[in-house]
Amino acid sequence: MASKYTGLTPSQVEQSRRLNGANVFTPPKKTPLWRQFLAKFQDPLIIVLLVAGALSIGISFYEYYGLGESLAVFFEPLGIFIAILLATGLGFVFEVKAEREFAILNKVNDEEPVEVIRSGGAVRIPKKDVVAGDIVVLSTGEEIPADGYLLEAASLTVDESILTGEPICVKSTDSAQFDEDATFPTNMVLKGTKVMEGHGVFEVTAVGDNTENGKVYEAARIDDSVKTPLSIQLDKLGSVITRLSYSVGALIVAGRMLMYFVEGNAFDPVHFLTYFLQTIMIAVTLIVVSVPEGLPMAVTLSLAYSMRRMLRTNNLVRKMHACETMGAATVICTDKTGTLTENQMRLADTDFCGLHEQKLGDDSLSRMIVEGIAVNSTAMLDLSNSDRPQVLGNPTEGALMLWLHSNGIDYASIRDKVTRVAEVPFSTERKYMATEVQSSLFPGKKIIYVKGAPEIVLEMCRSINGGIEQRDIENRLAKYQSQAMRTLGFAFQIVESGETLIGDGKLSSDNLTFLGVVAISDPVRAEVPAAIKECVDAGIAIKIVTGDTPATAKEIARSIGLWTDADGDENIITGPDFASLSDDELLERVGQLKIIARARPLDKKRLVEALQRNGEVVAVTGDGTNDAPALKTAHVGLSMGDGTSVAKEASDITIVDNSFASIGKAVMWGRSLYKNIQRFILFQLTVNVVASLIVLIGAFTGTESPLTVTQMLWVNLIMDTFAAMALASLPPSESVMREKPRSRDAFIIGKAMKRNIIGVGVLFTALLLGVLYVFHHTHVVTLADFIGECRHIGGYHGLSVYELSLFFTIFVFLQFWNMFNARAFDTGRSAFHLRGCSEFLMIAAIIFIGQIIIVEFGGAMLNVTPIKLIDWVIIIGATSIVLWVGEMWRFVNQKRSR
């Protein structure tokens, strides 16, 4: 076939390579690791910490050199920068580790040999050496190495699912066979697609980056820098914390300056300068105390923890932000083939004339049907994976082999028992295939088996088996076709002695008997309808983008519960019509669309961008190269485990089991994670509000903060980090799937959280100030005498180390018990509902024991001294009232809600 072509000469090959480039994709430019690490410092909360750390360093230098303090004054800035390094380092390490796990997916085999015609002869060269102008010979099973137009095609079908979602595309050079609605021209073949059947010759027109596959690959590398909902929320939180802390710091400076002059102090420049510097130190201390040093690390730990846990639900997370962003998704754009369907053609129904209950048995009709299907086919099965046999050859014929396999029939052994006499191969012109065999069913006789387009096969038949009316068969075919199923008809004829019915590649028979029809489809995955319903009930819109026909797409949407009788033309559009919409027209219509059929690779990306401009949080699923640009552009890209390497590289999460149901689990994890982050913010900001109010009140009353820098570092870095781990370890709740997606504009601190933070913060501050007042005006040696000491309030005096240790422990245990309240926040359940919370309890125990160790052995470094056993019992018991009051409050609220 290829002998009549001359092809390129060596000099023409070199010239083409210079002009059009090599047949490889330009690899993406890798960001150096040091830049990836520095990028972590762009987080707004990290910036707040950096500013606080810089101010703290300045104050520490003043205290060390100006006031003669010890080196201990540098603990505070050191602790802040440790917090910064831990938060940024953890995020960096987890993402680099995930990147390395994905690296193997990005390897592309460019060395695979292909046959080309050069200088008048056939040669085999590596795929990467193909150039524009080459004449390439295609055979069944080969991957097409470049884009080009066919010169010859014989029964050629191509799997274009990686670019269009269509697993079977008939290719031809005959203009009468051209499909005007096809995504790409019928006489065009594309790089990366696969020849499923037949053979052909084509001339290369584009290689490497200039191919359709290359354009998609290039688009997938563009970083659209879409901010995730969580990053937007944390930006706002960082801004609020910054404004509040700086405002209160400025208030302290202004208030103390006013007090200095109102109190009538004689102006002394040296005294005023000292007073002013002390005021600045107090203001900076408040700013540092008000900044939640542990929050960035807490968010990182929560994301990293969820990243690990989500793998158990078959969600391999590559980018940590995707854990939470899935919970904010308002729209999921999905392809059809391989995501909603199994990407494997199967028999959906059979209607063999005269076959009892359509079940194969040991009768002669069943044996004839089985033999006819087995021998009149070229497809084979790869049974190396017993759970999912793979089709080798035409997918439609493969569906027949899979049907035999599912019925426990070995097609290969049946083929071995017969002798092939003659064959008429399938062609798009004839639309049927015929095989004549020496059958084991009729010793000494031959049988011709025919399969093909039912209307063609029916025309060739003289009779219908079982006396079935042709009208009934036509009605059944109409029903199958209305469901967008492919159909095949079957017939047979016993060849009498001396008859020759196959010759010159034609079948000349006038006595065929029609056996029946089968309907073939790419079946919907069993779990998809329930998963779609779960997402829709959770307020998430689903949109299908596919290269299939509108009829097929609608039928799939109907079968998964997405398309209803209420839907109409405004809910579906074809790729060409979609491309013709202006940006403004698209923005108006995009919310109504449920299906884009006959879509080109970049249509899904444009859809995602339009949805994002409308304020939607968009997740995209896909397994083909055609999905990569949209996967990259979306807030979250979800690739399938058996998808192409390009799709996986562009995605944030890989669904390992290829199941849409796993996407529902990812949404549940994301929503639960967001609530866990809210609970930690509730917990930590309460701690910071209390500490800030104590510093603020002390600034205007002239008392120093009873909490030292090292003690606050223990609370903010160690205790709060463990608290973050405890709250992050809470299992996801299915109840979140009954809620609507949160607004991306909503502040992460809701009204209920604000009331809780301020109310509990003020209450704790009042309690602690009351304890502090008693400690300042009595001599407490044990809390057992605390009530008695309150009756003997004396003059003001400083605090003993024992009293400071008591105060520090009371402060910590108030927060400890409040952690249980934070854990139960917005759950509608008791804090004692601890099923599945073993990790939370373990970490809570570590915090509990850690506080005891700190106080008993912390010594001068933490300005503490061991306290008596009775005082431990009193503190733990008395502060636990926080938990009991919280339980009563939740009980009352539950009664009200009922």
PDB file of N, CA, C and O in Angstrom, residues 839-898:
ATOM      1  N   GLU A 839      -7.732   9.646  68.304  1.00  0.00           N
ATOM      2  CA  GLU A 839      -6.540  10.478  68.132  1.00  0.00           C
ATOM      3  C   GLU A 839      -6.703  11.803  68.862  1.00  0.00           C
ATOM      4  O   GLU A 839      -5.746  12.330  69.448  1.00  0.00           O
ATOM      5  N   PHE A 840      -7.903  12.370  68.835  1.00  0.00           N
ATOM      6  CA  PHE A 840      -8.168  13.611  69.572  1.00  0.00           C
ATOM      7  C   PHE A 840      -7.898  13.403  71.063  1.00  0.00           C
ATOM      8  O   PHE A 840      -7.231  14.227  71.711  1.00  0.00           O
ATOM      9  N   LEU A 841      -8.408  12.304  71.620  1.00  0.00           N
ATOM     10  CA  LEU A 841      -8.223  12.039  73.047  1.00  0.00           C
ATOM     11  C   LEU A 841      -6.749  11.805  73.377  1.00  0.00           C
ATOM     12  O   LEU A 841      -6.264  12.249  74.424  1.00  0.00           O
ATOM     13  N   MET A 842      -6.032  11.125  72.485  1.00  0.00           N
ATOM     14  CA  MET A 842      -4.611  10.867  72.721  1.00  0.00           C
ATOM     15  C   MET A 842      -3.825  12.180  72.768  1.00  0.00           C
ATOM     16  O   MET A 842      -2.988  12.396  73.652  1.00  0.00           O
ATOM     17  N   ILE A 843      -4.115  13.068  71.816  1.00  0.00           N
ATOM     18  CA  ILE A 843      -3.394  14.346  71.765  1.00  0.00           C
ATOM     19  C   ILE A 843      -3.791  15.218  72.950  1.00  0.00           C
ATOM     20  O   ILE A 843      -2.948  15.918  73.530  1.00  0.00           O
ATOM     21  N   ALA A 844      -5.065  15.180  73.354  1.00  0.00           N
ATOM     22  CA  ALA A 844      -5.503  15.927  74.533  1.00  0.00           C
ATOM     23  C   ALA A 844      -4.743  15.439  75.773  1.00  0.00           C
ATOM     24  O   ALA A 844      -4.334  16.242  76.632  1.00  0.00           O
ATOM     25  N   ALA A 845      -4.533  14.121  75.852  1.00  0.00           N
ATOM     26  CA  ALA A 845      -3.778  13.564  76.981  1.00  0.00           C
ATOM     27  C   ALA A 845      -2.335  14.050  76.961  1.00  0.00           C
ATOM     28  O   ALA A 845      -1.748  14.342  78.014  1.00  0.00           O
ATOM     29  N   ILE A 846      -1.751  14.177  75.771  1.00  0.00           N
ATOM     30  CA  ILE A 846      -0.367  14.683  75.653  1.00  0.00           C
ATOM     31  C   ILE A 846      -0.286  16.121  76.154  1.00  0.00           C
ATOM     32  O   ILE A 846       0.655  16.499  76.870  1.00  0.00           O
ATOM     33  N   ILE A 847      -1.276  16.953  75.774  1.00  0.00           N
ATOM     34  CA  ILE A 847      -1.294  18.351  76.246  1.00  0.00           C
ATOM     35  C   ILE A 847      -1.412  18.378  77.776  1.00  0.00           C
ATOM     36  O   ILE A 847      -0.714  19.129  78.460  1.00  0.00           O
ATOM     37  N   PHE A 848      -2.304  17.548  78.303  1.00  0.00           N
ATOM     38  CA  PHE A 848      -2.545  17.481  79.743  1.00  0.00           C
ATOM     39  C   PHE A 848      -1.258  17.123  80.486  1.00  0.00           C
ATOM     40  O   PHE A 848      -0.831  17.814  81.428  1.00  0.00           O
ATOM     41  N   ILE A 849      -0.630  16.039  80.051  1.00  0.00           N
ATOM     42  CA  ILE A 849       0.605  15.580  80.709  1.00  0.00           C
ATOM     43  C   ILE A 849       1.732  16.581  80.478  1.00  0.00           C
ATOM     44  O   ILE A 849       2.549  16.840  81.369  1.00  0.00           O
ATOM     45  N   GLY A 850       1.772  17.158  79.271  1.00  0.00           N
ATOM     46  CA  GLY A 850       2.813  18.137  78.951  1.00  0.00           C
ATOM     47  C   GLY A 850       2.781  19.337  79.882  1.00  0.00           C
ATOM     48  O   GLY A 850       3.834  19.836  80.311  1.00  0.00           O
ATOM     49  N   GLN A 851       1.564  19.817  80.208  1.00  0.00           N
ATOM     50  CA  GLN A 851       1.454  20.965  81.109  1.00  0.00           C
ATOM     51  C   GLN A 851       1.979  20.617  82.497  1.00  0.00           C
ATOM     52  O   GLN A 851       2.662  21.424  83.140  1.00  0.00           O
ATOM     53  N   ILE A 852       1.692  19.412  82.942  1.00  0.00           N
ATOM     54  CA  ILE A 852       2.191  18.990  84.260  1.00  0.00           C
ATOM     55  C   ILE A 852       3.715  18.943  84.248  1.00  0.00           C
ATOM     56  O   ILE A 852       4.379  19.430  85.180  1.00  0.00           O
ATOM     57  N   ILE A 853       4.281  18.389  83.175  1.00  0.00           N
ATOM     58  CA  ILE A 853       5.751  18.295  83.073  1.00  0.00           C
ATOM     59  C   ILE A 853       6.376  19.689  83.018  1.00  0.00           C
ATOM     60  O   ILE A 853       7.397  19.951  83.682  1.00  0.00           O
ATOM     61  N   ILE A 854       5.775  20.589  82.248  1.00  0.00           N
ATOM     62  CA  ILE A 854       6.304  21.945  82.111  1.00  0.00           C
ATOM     63  C   ILE A 854       6.373  22.638  83.472  1.00  0.00           C
ATOM     64  O   ILE A 854       7.376  23.276  83.829  1.00  0.00           O
ATOM     65  N   VAL A 855       5.298  22.523  84.233  1.00  0.00           N
ATOM     66  CA  VAL A 855       5.243  23.214  85.533  1.00  0.00           C
ATOM     67  C   VAL A 855       6.165  22.549  86.548  1.00  0.00           C
ATOM     68  O   VAL A 855       6.856  23.232  87.323  1.00  0.00           O
ATOM     69  N   GLU A 856       6.203  21.224  86.522  1.00  0.00           N
ATOM     70  CA  GLU A 856       6.998  20.511  87.526  1.00  0.00           C
ATOM     71  C   GLU A 856       8.498  20.591  87.251  1.00  0.00           C
ATOM     72  O   GLU A 856       9.310  20.566  88.190  1.00  0.00           O
ATOM     73  N   PHE A 857       8.864  20.712  85.955  1.00  0.00           N
ATOM     74  CA  PHE A 857      10.290  20.662  85.623  1.00  0.00           C
ATOM     75  C   PHE A 857      10.770  21.871  84.804  1.00  0.00           C
ATOM     76  O   PHE A 857      11.928  21.922  84.411  1.00  0.00           O
ATOM     77  N   GLY A 858       9.886  22.834  84.540  1.00  0.00           N
ATOM     78  CA  GLY A 858      10.263  23.977  83.696  1.00  0.00           C
ATOM     79  C   GLY A 858      11.243  24.915  84.344  1.00  0.00           C
ATOM     80  O   GLY A 858      12.090  25.519  83.686  1.00  0.00           O
ATOM     81  N   GLY A 859      11.137  25.070  85.666  1.00  0.00           N
ATOM     82  CA  GLY A 859      12.081  25.878  86.422  1.00  0.00           C
ATOM     83  C   GLY A 859      12.165  27.327  85.981  1.00  0.00           C
ATOM     84  O   GLY A 859      11.189  27.941  85.525  1.00  0.00           O
ATOM     85  N   ALA A 860      13.376  27.889  86.117  1.00  0.00           N
ATOM     86  CA  ALA A 860      13.592  29.314  85.857  1.00  0.00           C
ATOM     87  C   ALA A 860      13.326  29.692  84.403  1.00  0.00           C
ATOM     88  O   ALA A 860      12.896  30.813  84.109  1.00  0.00           O
ATOM     89  N   MET A 861      13.573  28.754  83.471  1.00  0.00           N
ATOM     90  CA  MET A 861      13.394  29.076  82.056  1.00  0.00           C
ATOM     91  C   MET A 861      11.958  29.495  81.773  1.00  0.00           C
ATOM     92  O   MET A 861      11.703  30.415  80.988  1.00  0.00           O
ATOM     93  N   LEU A 862      11.009  28.832  82.411  1.00  0.00           N
ATOM     94  CA  LEU A 862       9.597  29.152  82.193  1.00  0.00           C
ATOM     95  C   LEU A 862       9.008  29.921  83.373  1.00  0.00           C
ATOM     96  O   LEU A 862       7.802  30.160  83.427  1.00  0.00           O
ATOM     97  N   ASN A 863       9.867  30.287  84.347  1.00  0.00           N
ATOM     98  CA  ASN A 863       9.451  31.077  85.521  1.00  0.00           C
ATOM     99  C   ASN A 863       8.337  30.349  86.285  1.00  0.00           C
ATOM    100  O   ASN A 863       7.318  30.940  86.644  1.00  0.00           O
ATOM    101  N   VAL A 864       8.534  29.036  86.513  1.00  0.00           N
ATOM    102  CA  VAL A 864       7.551  28.232  87.231  1.00  0.00           C
ATOM    103  C   VAL A 864       8.257  27.426  88.319  1.00  0.00           C
ATOM    104  O   VAL A 864       9.486  27.283  88.316  1.00  0.00           O
ATOM    105  N   THR A 865       7.425  26.923  89.216  1.00  0.00           N
ATOM    106  CA  THR A 865       7.927  26.054  90.271  1.00  0.00           C
ATOM    107  C   THR A 865       6.889  24.953  90.493  1.00  0.00           C
ATOM    108  O   THR A 865       5.698  25.170  90.225  1.00  0.00           O
ATOM    109  N   PRO A 866       7.300  23.774  90.938  1.00  0.00           N
ATOM    110  CA  PRO A 866       6.328  22.701  91.149  1.00  0.00           C
ATOM    111  C   PRO A 866       5.215  23.138  92.104  1.00  0.00           C
ATOM    112  O   PRO A 866       5.455  23.870  93.066  1.00  0.00           O
ATOM    113  N   ILE A 867       3.989  22.676  91.802  1.00  0.00           N
ATOM    114  CA  ILE A 867       2.864  23.033  92.667  1.00  0.00           C
ATOM    115  C   ILE A 867       2.329  21.782  93.334  1.00  0.00           C
ATOM    116  O   ILE A 867       2.574  20.654  92.891  1.00  0.00           O
ATOM    117  N   LYS A 868       1.593  22.000  94.406  1.00  0.00           N
ATOM    118  CA  LYS A 868       1.133  20.889  95.244  1.00  0.00           C
ATOM    119  C   LYS A 868       0.064  20.065  94.534  1.00  0.00           C
ATOM    120  O   LYS A 868      -0.680  20.573  93.704  1.00  0.00           O
ATOM    121  N   LEU A 869      -0.027  18.784  94.942  1.00  0.00           N
ATOM    122  CA  LEU A 869      -0.997  17.878  94.345  1.00  0.00           C
ATOM    123  C   LEU A 869      -2.417  18.392  94.522  1.00  0.00           C
ATOM    124  O   LEU A 869      -3.228  18.341  93.602  1.00  0.00           O
ATOM    125  N   ILE A 870      -2.716  18.921  95.733  1.00  0.00           N
ATOM    126  CA  ILE A 870      -4.072  19.416  95.976  1.00  0.00           C
ATOM    127  C   ILE A 870      -4.411  20.572  95.048  1.00  0.00           C
ATOM    128  O   ILE A 870      -5.539  20.712  94.577  1.00  0.00           O
ATOM    129  N   ASP A 871      -3.388  21.391  94.729  1.00  0.00           N
ATOM    130  CA  ASP A 871      -3.630  22.512  93.819  1.00  0.00           C
ATOM    131  C   ASP A 871      -3.875  22.020  92.388  1.00  0.00           C
ATOM    132  O   ASP A 871      -4.688  22.599  91.647  1.00  0.00           O
ATOM    133  N   TRP A 872      -3.173  20.947  91.995  1.00  0.00           N
ATOM    134  CA  TRP A 872      -3.449  20.346  90.673  1.00  0.00           C
ATOM    135  C   TRP A 872      -4.899  19.885  90.600  1.00  0.00           C
ATOM    136  O   TRP A 872      -5.609  20.137  89.610  1.00  0.00           O
ATOM    137  N   VAL A 873      -5.341  19.210  91.632  1.00  0.00           N
ATOM    138  CA  VAL A 873      -6.709  18.679  91.654  1.00  0.00           C
ATOM    139  C   VAL A 873      -7.718  19.821  91.594  1.00  0.00           C
ATOM    140  O   VAL A 873      -8.704  19.771  90.833  1.00  0.00           O
ATOM    141  N   ILE A 874      -7.474  20.873  92.377  1.00  0.00           N
ATOM    142  CA  ILE A 874      -8.408  22.012  92.417  1.00  0.00           C
ATOM    143  C   ILE A 874      -8.457  22.710  91.059  1.00  0.00           C
ATOM    144  O   ILE A 874      -9.536  23.033  90.550  1.00  0.00           O
ATOM    145  N   ILE A 875      -7.280  22.956  90.453  1.00  0.00           N
ATOM    146  CA  ILE A 875      -7.237  23.659  89.158  1.00  0.00           C
ATOM    147  C   ILE A 875      -7.951  22.854  88.091  1.00  0.00           C
ATOM    148  O   ILE A 875      -8.784  23.381  87.341  1.00  0.00           O
ATOM    149  N   ILE A 876      -7.627  21.554  88.014  1.00  0.00           N
ATOM    150  CA  ILE A 876      -8.241  20.710  86.970  1.00  0.00           C
ATOM    151  C   ILE A 876      -9.751  20.637  87.169  1.00  0.00           C
ATOM    152  O   ILE A 876     -10.531  20.763  86.211  1.00  0.00           O
ATOM    153  N   GLY A 877     -10.176  20.464  88.418  1.00  0.00           N
ATOM    154  CA  GLY A 877     -11.609  20.358  88.692  1.00  0.00           C
ATOM    155  C   GLY A 877     -12.337  21.673  88.485  1.00  0.00           C
ATOM    156  O   GLY A 877     -13.409  21.713  87.857  1.00  0.00           O
ATOM    157  N   ALA A 878     -11.754  22.774  88.986  1.00  0.00           N
ATOM    158  CA  ALA A 878     -12.439  24.072  88.900  1.00  0.00           C
ATOM    159  C   ALA A 878     -12.523  24.575  87.462  1.00  0.00           C
ATOM    160  O   ALA A 878     -13.563  25.086  87.027  1.00  0.00           O
ATOM    161  N   THR A 879     -11.426  24.427  86.714  1.00  0.00           N
ATOM    162  CA  THR A 879     -11.447  24.919  85.329  1.00  0.00           C
ATOM    163  C   THR A 879     -12.333  24.077  84.428  1.00  0.00           C
ATOM    164  O   THR A 879     -12.796  24.548  83.386  1.00  0.00           O
ATOM    165  N   SER A 880     -12.596  22.820  84.834  1.00  0.00           N
ATOM    166  CA  SER A 880     -13.453  21.961  84.003  1.00  0.00           C
ATOM    167  C   SER A 880     -14.888  22.474  83.943  1.00  0.00           C
ATOM    168  O   SER A 880     -15.682  22.009  83.114  1.00  0.00           O
ATOM    169  N   ILE A 881     -15.217  23.436  84.827  1.00  0.00           N
ATOM    170  CA  ILE A 881     -16.546  24.050  84.771  1.00  0.00           C
ATOM    171  C   ILE A 881     -16.782  24.650  83.382  1.00  0.00           C
ATOM    172  O   ILE A 881     -17.922  24.690  82.905  1.00  0.00           O
ATOM    173  N   VAL A 882     -15.709  25.071  82.726  1.00  0.00           N
ATOM    174  CA  VAL A 882     -15.803  25.605  81.363  1.00  0.00           C
ATOM    175  C   VAL A 882     -16.490  24.588  80.452  1.00  0.00           C
ATOM    176  O   VAL A 882     -17.380  24.934  79.659  1.00  0.00           O
ATOM    177  N   LEU A 883     -16.079  23.337  80.574  1.00  0.00           N
ATOM    178  CA  LEU A 883     -16.662  22.285  79.741  1.00  0.00           C
ATOM    179  C   LEU A 883     -18.120  22.033  80.118  1.00  0.00           C
ATOM    180  O   LEU A 883     -18.987  21.894  79.247  1.00  0.00           O
ATOM    181  N   TRP A 884     -18.421  21.995  81.435  1.00  0.00           N
ATOM    182  CA  TRP A 884     -19.790  21.698  81.871  1.00  0.00           C
ATOM    183  C   TRP A 884     -20.751  22.821  81.482  1.00  0.00           C
ATOM    184  O   TRP A 884     -21.888  22.549  81.076  1.00  0.00           O
ATOM    185  N   VAL A 885     -20.286  24.063  81.585  1.00  0.00           N
ATOM    186  CA  VAL A 885     -21.123  25.185  81.158  1.00  0.00           C
ATOM    187  C   VAL A 885     -21.378  25.100  79.651  1.00  0.00           C
ATOM    188  O   VAL A 885     -22.491  25.345  79.172  1.00  0.00           O
ATOM    189  N   GLY A 886     -20.335  24.739  78.886  1.00  0.00           N
ATOM    190  CA  GLY A 886     -20.486  24.565  77.441  1.00  0.00           C
ATOM    191  C   GLY A 886     -21.492  23.482  77.114  1.00  0.00           C
ATOM    192  O   GLY A 886     -22.313  23.626  76.193  1.00  0.00           O
ATOM    193  N   GLU A 887     -21.468  22.383  77.887  1.00  0.00           N
ATOM    194  CA  GLU A 887     -22.424  21.287  77.669  1.00  0.00           C
ATOM    195  C   GLU A 887     -23.855  21.750  77.934  1.00  0.00           C
ATOM    196  O   GLU A 887     -24.779  21.423  77.181  1.00  0.00           O
ATOM    197  N   MET A 888     -24.042  22.523  79.011  1.00  0.00           N
ATOM    198  CA  MET A 888     -25.377  23.040  79.319  1.00  0.00           C
ATOM    199  C   MET A 888     -25.871  23.959  78.209  1.00  0.00           C
ATOM    200  O   MET A 888     -27.032  23.900  77.794  1.00  0.00           O
ATOM    201  N   TRP A 889     -24.971  24.783  77.685  1.00  0.00           N
ATOM    202  CA  TRP A 889     -25.333  25.712  76.604  1.00  0.00           C
ATOM    203  C   TRP A 889     -25.744  24.942  75.348  1.00  0.00           C
ATOM    204  O   TRP A 889     -26.738  25.286  74.699  1.00  0.00           O
ATOM    205  N   ARG A 890     -24.986  23.892  75.016  1.00  0.00           N
ATOM    206  CA  ARG A 890     -25.320  23.095  73.835  1.00  0.00           C
ATOM    207  C   ARG A 890     -26.638  22.349  74.038  1.00  0.00           C
ATOM    208  O   ARG A 890     -27.442  22.212  73.098  1.00  0.00           O
ATOM    209  N   PHE A 891     -26.881  21.893  75.269  1.00  0.00           N
ATOM    210  CA  PHE A 891     -28.130  21.182  75.561  1.00  0.00           C
ATOM    211  C   PHE A 891     -29.334  22.109  75.376  1.00  0.00           C
ATOM    212  O   PHE A 891     -30.339  21.725  74.770  1.00  0.00           O
ATOM    213  N   VAL A 892     -29.217  23.330  75.866  1.00  0.00           N
ATOM    214  CA  VAL A 892     -30.301  24.308  75.726  1.00  0.00           C
ATOM    215  C   VAL A 892     -30.538  24.629  74.252  1.00  0.00           C
ATOM    216  O   VAL A 892     -31.682  24.699  73.784  1.00  0.00           O
ATOM    217  N   ASN A 893     -29.466  24.822  73.511  1.00  0.00           N
ATOM    218  CA  ASN A 893     -29.596  25.146  72.077  1.00  0.00           C
ATOM    219  C   ASN A 893     -30.233  24.003  71.302  1.00  0.00           C
ATOM    220  O   ASN A 893     -31.016  24.223  70.371  1.00  0.00           O
ATOM    221  N   GLN A 894     -29.882  22.753  71.664  1.00  0.00           N
ATOM    222  CA  GLN A 894     -30.492  21.601  70.999  1.00  0.00           C
ATOM    223  C   GLN A 894     -31.988  21.556  71.268  1.00  0.00           C
ATOM    224  O   GLN A 894     -32.783  21.245  70.378  1.00  0.00           O
ATOM    225  N   LYS A 895     -32.386  21.871  72.503  1.00  0.00           N
ATOM    226  CA  LYS A 895     -33.812  21.898  72.844  1.00  0.00           C
ATOM    227  C   LYS A 895     -34.538  22.968  72.044  1.00  0.00           C
ATOM    228  O   LYS A 895     -35.654  22.757  71.551  1.00  0.00           O
ATOM    229  N   ARG A 896     -33.884  24.130  71.890  1.00  0.00           N
ATOM    230  CA  ARG A 896     -34.510  25.221  71.134  1.00  0.00           C
ATOM    231  C   ARG A 896     -34.694  24.846  69.671  1.00  0.00           C
ATOM    232  O   ARG A 896     -35.708  25.140  69.052  1.00  0.00           O
ATOM    233  N   SER A 897     -33.650  24.199  69.095  1.00  0.00           N
ATOM    234  CA  SER A 897     -33.697  23.863  67.662  1.00  0.00           C
ATOM    235  C   SER A 897     -34.768  22.831  67.359  1.00  0.00           C
ATOM    236  O   SER A 897     -35.244  22.720  66.235  1.00  0.00           O
ATOM    237  N   ARG A 898     -35.147  22.047  68.361  1.00  0.00           N
ATOM    238  CA  ARG A 898     -36.197  21.056  68.151  1.00  0.00           C
ATOM    239  C   ARG A 898     -37.576  21.697  68.180  1.00  0.00           C
ATOM    240  O   ARG A 898     -38.537  21.155  67.718  1.00  0.00           O
TER     241      ARG A 898
END
